[in-house]
Coordinates of C-alpha atoms in Angstrom, one line a residue:
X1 CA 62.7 109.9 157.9
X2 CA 65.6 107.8 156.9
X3 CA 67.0 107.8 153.9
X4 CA 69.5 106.2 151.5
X5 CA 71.0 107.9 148.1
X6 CA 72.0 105.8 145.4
X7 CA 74.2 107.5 143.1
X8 CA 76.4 110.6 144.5
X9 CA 76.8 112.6 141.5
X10 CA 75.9 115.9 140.7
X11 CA 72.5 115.4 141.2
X12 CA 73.0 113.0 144.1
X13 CA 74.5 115.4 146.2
X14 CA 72.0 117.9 145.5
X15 CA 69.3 115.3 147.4
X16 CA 71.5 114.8 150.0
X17 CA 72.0 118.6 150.6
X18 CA 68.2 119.1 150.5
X19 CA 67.4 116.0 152.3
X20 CA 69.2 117.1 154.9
X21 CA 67.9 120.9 154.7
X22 CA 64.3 119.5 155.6
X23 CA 65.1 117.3 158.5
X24 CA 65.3 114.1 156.9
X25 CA 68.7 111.7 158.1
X26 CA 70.7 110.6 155.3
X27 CA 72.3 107.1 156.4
X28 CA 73.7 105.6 153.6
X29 CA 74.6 106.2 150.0
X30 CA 76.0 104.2 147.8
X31 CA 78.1 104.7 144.0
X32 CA 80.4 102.8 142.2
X33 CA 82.9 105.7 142.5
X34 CA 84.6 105.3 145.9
X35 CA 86.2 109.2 145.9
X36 CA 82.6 110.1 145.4
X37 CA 81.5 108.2 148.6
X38 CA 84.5 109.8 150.6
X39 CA 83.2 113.1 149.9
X40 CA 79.5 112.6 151.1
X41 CA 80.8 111.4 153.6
X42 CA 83.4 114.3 154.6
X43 CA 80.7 117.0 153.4
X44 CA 77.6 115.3 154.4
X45 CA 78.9 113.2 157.2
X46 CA 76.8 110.1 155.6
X47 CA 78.0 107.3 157.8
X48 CA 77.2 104.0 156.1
X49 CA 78.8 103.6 152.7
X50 CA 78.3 100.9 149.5
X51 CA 79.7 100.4 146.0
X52 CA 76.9 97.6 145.7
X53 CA 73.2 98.9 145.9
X54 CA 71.9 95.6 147.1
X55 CA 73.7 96.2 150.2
X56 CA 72.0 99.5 150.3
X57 CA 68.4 99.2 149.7
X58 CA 68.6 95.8 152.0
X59 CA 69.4 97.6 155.1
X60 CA 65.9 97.1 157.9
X61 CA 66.3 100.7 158.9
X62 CA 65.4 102.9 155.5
X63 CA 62.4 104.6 154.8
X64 CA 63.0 105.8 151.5
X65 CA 65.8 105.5 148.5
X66 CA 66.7 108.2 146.4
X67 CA 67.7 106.7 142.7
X68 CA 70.1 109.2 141.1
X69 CA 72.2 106.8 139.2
X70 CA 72.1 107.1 135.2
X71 CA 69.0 106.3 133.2
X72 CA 69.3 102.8 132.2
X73 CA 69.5 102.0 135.6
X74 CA 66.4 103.4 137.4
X75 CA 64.0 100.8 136.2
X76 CA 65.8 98.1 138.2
X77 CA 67.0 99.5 141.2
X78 CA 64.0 101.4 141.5
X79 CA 61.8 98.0 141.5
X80 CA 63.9 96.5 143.7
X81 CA 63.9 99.0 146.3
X82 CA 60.2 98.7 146.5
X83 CA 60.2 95.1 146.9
X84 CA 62.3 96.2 149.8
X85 CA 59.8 97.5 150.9
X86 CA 61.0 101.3 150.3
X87 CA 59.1 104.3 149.3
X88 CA 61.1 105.9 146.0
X89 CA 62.3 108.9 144.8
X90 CA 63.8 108.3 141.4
X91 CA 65.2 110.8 138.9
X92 CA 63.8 111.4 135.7
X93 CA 63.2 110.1 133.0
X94 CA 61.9 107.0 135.1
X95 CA 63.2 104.7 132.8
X96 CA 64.1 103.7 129.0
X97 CA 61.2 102.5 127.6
X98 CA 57.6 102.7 128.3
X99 CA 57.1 98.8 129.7
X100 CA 59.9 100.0 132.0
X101 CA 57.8 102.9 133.7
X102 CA 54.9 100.5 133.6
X103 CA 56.4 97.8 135.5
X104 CA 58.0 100.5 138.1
X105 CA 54.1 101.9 138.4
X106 CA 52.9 98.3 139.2
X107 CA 55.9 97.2 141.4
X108 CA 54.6 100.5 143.4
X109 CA 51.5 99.7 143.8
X110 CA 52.0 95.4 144.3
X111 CA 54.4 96.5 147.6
X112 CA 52.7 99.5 149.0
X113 CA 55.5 102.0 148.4
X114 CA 55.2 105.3 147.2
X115 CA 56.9 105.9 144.0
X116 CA 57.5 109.6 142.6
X117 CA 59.7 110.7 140.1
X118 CA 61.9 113.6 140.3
X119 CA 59.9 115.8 137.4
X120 CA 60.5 119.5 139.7
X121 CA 58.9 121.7 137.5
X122 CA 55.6 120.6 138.9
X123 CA 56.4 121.8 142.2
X124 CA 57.4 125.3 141.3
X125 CA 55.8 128.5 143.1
X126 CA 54.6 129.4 139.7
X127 CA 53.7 126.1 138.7
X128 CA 52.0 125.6 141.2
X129 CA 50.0 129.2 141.6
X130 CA 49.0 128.0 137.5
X131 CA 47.7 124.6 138.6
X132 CA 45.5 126.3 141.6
X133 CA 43.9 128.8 139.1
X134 CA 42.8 126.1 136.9
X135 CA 41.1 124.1 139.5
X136 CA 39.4 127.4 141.2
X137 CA 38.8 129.2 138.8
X138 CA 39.7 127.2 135.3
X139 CA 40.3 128.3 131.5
X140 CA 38.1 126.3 130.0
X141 CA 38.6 122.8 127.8
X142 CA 42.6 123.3 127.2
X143 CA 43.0 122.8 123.0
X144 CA 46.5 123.7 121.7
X145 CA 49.8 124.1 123.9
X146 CA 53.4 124.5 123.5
X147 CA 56.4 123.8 125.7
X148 CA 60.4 124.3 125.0
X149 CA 63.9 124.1 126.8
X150 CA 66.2 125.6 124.5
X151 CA 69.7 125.8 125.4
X152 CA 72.6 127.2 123.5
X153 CA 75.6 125.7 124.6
X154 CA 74.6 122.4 127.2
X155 CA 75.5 119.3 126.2
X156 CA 76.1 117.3 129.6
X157 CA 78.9 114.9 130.4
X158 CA 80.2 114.7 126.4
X159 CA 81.2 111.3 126.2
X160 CA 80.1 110.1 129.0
X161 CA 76.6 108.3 129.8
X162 CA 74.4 111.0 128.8
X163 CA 75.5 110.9 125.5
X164 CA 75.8 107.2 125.1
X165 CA 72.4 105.8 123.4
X166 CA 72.0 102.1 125.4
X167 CA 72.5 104.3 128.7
X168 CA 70.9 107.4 128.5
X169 CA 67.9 106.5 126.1
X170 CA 68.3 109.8 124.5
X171 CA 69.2 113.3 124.6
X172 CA 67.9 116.5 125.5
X173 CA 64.3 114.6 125.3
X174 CA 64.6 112.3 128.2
X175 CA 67.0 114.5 129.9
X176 CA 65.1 117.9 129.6
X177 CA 61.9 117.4 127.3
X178 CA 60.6 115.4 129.8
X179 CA 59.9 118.4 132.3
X180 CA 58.7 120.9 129.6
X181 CA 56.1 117.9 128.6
X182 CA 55.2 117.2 132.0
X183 CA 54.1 121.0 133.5
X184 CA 52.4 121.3 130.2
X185 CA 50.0 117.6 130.7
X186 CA 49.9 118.4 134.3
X187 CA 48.4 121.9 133.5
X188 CA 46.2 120.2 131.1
X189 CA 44.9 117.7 133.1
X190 CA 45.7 115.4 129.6
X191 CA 47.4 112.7 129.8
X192 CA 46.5 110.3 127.1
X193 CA 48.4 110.6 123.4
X194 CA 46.8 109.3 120.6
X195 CA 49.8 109.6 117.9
X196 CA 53.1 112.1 117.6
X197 CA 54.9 113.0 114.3
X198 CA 58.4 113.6 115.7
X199 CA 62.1 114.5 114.8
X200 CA 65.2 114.6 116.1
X201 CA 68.4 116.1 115.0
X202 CA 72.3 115.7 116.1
X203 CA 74.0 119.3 114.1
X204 CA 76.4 119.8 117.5
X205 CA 77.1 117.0 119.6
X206 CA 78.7 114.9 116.7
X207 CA 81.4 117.9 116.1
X208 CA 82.0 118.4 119.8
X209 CA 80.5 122.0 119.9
X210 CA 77.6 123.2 122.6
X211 CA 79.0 121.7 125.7
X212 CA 77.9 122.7 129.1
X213 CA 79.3 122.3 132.4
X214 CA 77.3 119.2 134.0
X215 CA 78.3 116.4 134.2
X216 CA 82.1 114.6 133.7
X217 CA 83.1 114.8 130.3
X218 CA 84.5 111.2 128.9
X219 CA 87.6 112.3 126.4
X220 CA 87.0 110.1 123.3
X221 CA 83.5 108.7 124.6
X222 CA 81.1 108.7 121.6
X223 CA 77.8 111.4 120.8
X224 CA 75.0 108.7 119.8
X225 CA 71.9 110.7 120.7
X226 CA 69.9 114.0 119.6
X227 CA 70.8 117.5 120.8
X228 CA 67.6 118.8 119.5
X229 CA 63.9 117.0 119.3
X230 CA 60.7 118.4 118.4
X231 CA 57.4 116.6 118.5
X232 CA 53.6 117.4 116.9
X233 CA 51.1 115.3 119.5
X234 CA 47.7 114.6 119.4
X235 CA 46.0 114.1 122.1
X236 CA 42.9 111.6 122.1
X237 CA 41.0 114.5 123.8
X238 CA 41.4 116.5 120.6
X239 CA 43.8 118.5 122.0
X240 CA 47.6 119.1 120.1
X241 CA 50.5 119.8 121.8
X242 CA 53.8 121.0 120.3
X243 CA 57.2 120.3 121.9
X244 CA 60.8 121.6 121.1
X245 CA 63.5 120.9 123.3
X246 CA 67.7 121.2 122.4
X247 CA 71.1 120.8 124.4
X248 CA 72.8 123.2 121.9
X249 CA 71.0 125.6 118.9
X250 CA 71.7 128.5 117.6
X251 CA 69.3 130.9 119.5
X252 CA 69.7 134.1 121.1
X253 CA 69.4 132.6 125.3
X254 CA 68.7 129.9 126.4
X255 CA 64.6 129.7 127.3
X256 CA 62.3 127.8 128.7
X257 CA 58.8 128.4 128.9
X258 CA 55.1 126.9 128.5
X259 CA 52.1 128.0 127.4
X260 CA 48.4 126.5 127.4
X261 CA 45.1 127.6 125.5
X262 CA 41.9 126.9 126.9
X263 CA 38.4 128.4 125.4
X264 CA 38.0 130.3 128.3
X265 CA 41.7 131.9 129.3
X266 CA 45.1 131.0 128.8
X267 CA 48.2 130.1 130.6
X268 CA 52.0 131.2 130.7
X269 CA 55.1 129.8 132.2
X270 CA 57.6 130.7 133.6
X271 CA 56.0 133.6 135.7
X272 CA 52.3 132.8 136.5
X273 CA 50.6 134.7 133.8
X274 CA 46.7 134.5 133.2
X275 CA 45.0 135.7 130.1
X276 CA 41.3 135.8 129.4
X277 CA 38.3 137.8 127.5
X278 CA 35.9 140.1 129.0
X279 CA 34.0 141.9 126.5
X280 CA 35.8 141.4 123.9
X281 CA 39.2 143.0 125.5
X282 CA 42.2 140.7 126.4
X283 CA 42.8 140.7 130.0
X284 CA 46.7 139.6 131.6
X285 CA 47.2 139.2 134.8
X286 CA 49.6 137.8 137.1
X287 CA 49.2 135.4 139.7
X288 CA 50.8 136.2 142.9
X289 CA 52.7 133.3 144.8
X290 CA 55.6 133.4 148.1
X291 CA 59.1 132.4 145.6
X292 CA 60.8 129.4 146.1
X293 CA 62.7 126.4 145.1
X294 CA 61.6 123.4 143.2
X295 CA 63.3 121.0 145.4
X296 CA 61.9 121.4 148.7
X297 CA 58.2 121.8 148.5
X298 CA 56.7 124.5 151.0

């Protein structure tokens, strides 16, 4: 397969590097940055280089286009790449709003492209020994679950696009909340919200406290989103799912972790953990899987 990278970033070169891993020949990237391009190409010997991604996702010879650029832009590059008549890989969260993602969906299906988005935790060795349980064996209808990502000290790229409203969307929701909230629908099998009570709080970013190490830092760039969000949803199955997710709080370690309850057993992430009833007694168990990465499926 032949594929292009748009956006050479952090996360960027972590495609390339597994793209590469797997077999797959990276042929062009593209970023507005030309020191970034210089290094793909001295570390990832990626030949064909653009600071336009027109250029990129025009070339006859692609199979595929990574979209690793910042979050306002996925919606159109991504729907343009598939009217190019590329299958996409774009980064999370798909896009800004919900007509965004919608329009993405339908370019995907209008052109004939695949479209996934880069949401990892679903392809996990845990994950994914959870997911196999509850279609063999199953835990019943799922009623109540709750899902973090609590970090103590990781605001990304202070300054910079993540933490600039009209770019990034928001904070550690899009940017983290969106995996926890995933894993715990996908384990679910519940998709469909009926209403959310929500809130979202800013008590580090606007003092310049909690910052991490991803991402380039902007000095003097402004904090306009949330470092911590928690949501109440209801799910039009019945179903209620509670959701906490922070770049920076006062706990002890960071943690992430999901759990589901089903009337007949109940689920635990990270670390494939089964718990049911039989007679009365509260069985745990363990689900065995081979380790691995969440970036390479195997």
């Amino acid at each position: 397969m032949r594929v292009g990278v748009i956006g050479c970033g952090s996360i960027g070169k972590i495609h390339i590097r597994n793209l590469k891993r797997i077999g797959a020949e990276v042929v062009a990237a593209c970023d507005i940055d030309e020191k970034e391009l210089k290094y793909v190409k001295s570390e990832f010997g990626v030949e064909h280089l653009y600071t336009d991604y027109h250029d990129l996702i025009a070339r006859s010879d692609l199979d595929a286009v990574v979209v690793a650029t910042p979050n306002y832009l996925h919606h159109e590059m991504t729907v343009n790449a598939l009217k190019e008549g590329k299958h996409v890989l774009c980064e999370k969260p798909p896009a800004i709003t919900a007509r965004q993602v919608k329009e993405m969906y339908e370019a995907s299906r209008k052109y004939g492209r695949a479209l996934l988005i880069g949401l990892t935790m679903r392809f996990r060795a845990d994950s994914r020994a959870l997911k196999e349980y509850v279609e063999k064996v199953g835990i019943g209808k799922s009623y109540y679950a709750k899902a973090g990502i609590l970090r103590r000290a990781g605001i990304p790229g202070y300054g910079s696009w993540f933490t600039r409203k009209a770019e990034a969307g928001a904070g550690p929701l899009y940017d983290i909340g969106v995996h926890a909230l995933d894993l715990t629908l996908w384990l679910m099998n519940d998709f469909e919200a009926e209403e959310a009570y929500a809130s979202t709080y800013a008590k580090f970013g606007p003092k310049g406290k909690g910052l991490g190490d991803w991402g380039k830092p902007v000095p003097g760039g402004p904090f306009e989103v949330e470092d911590l969000a928690v949501a109440f949803i209801k799910m039009k199955s019945g179903a209620t799912v509670y959701l906490e997710v922070s770049w920076a709080s006062h706990v002890r370690e960071g943690i992430i972790y999901v759990n589901v309850l089903g009337e007949e057993g109940g689920l635990e992430f990270p670390g494939a953990k089964v718990y049911c009833g039989e007679g009365g007694v509260t069985v745990g168990e363990r689900l065995r899987y081979r380790e691995g990465g969440p970036y390479i499926g195997g």
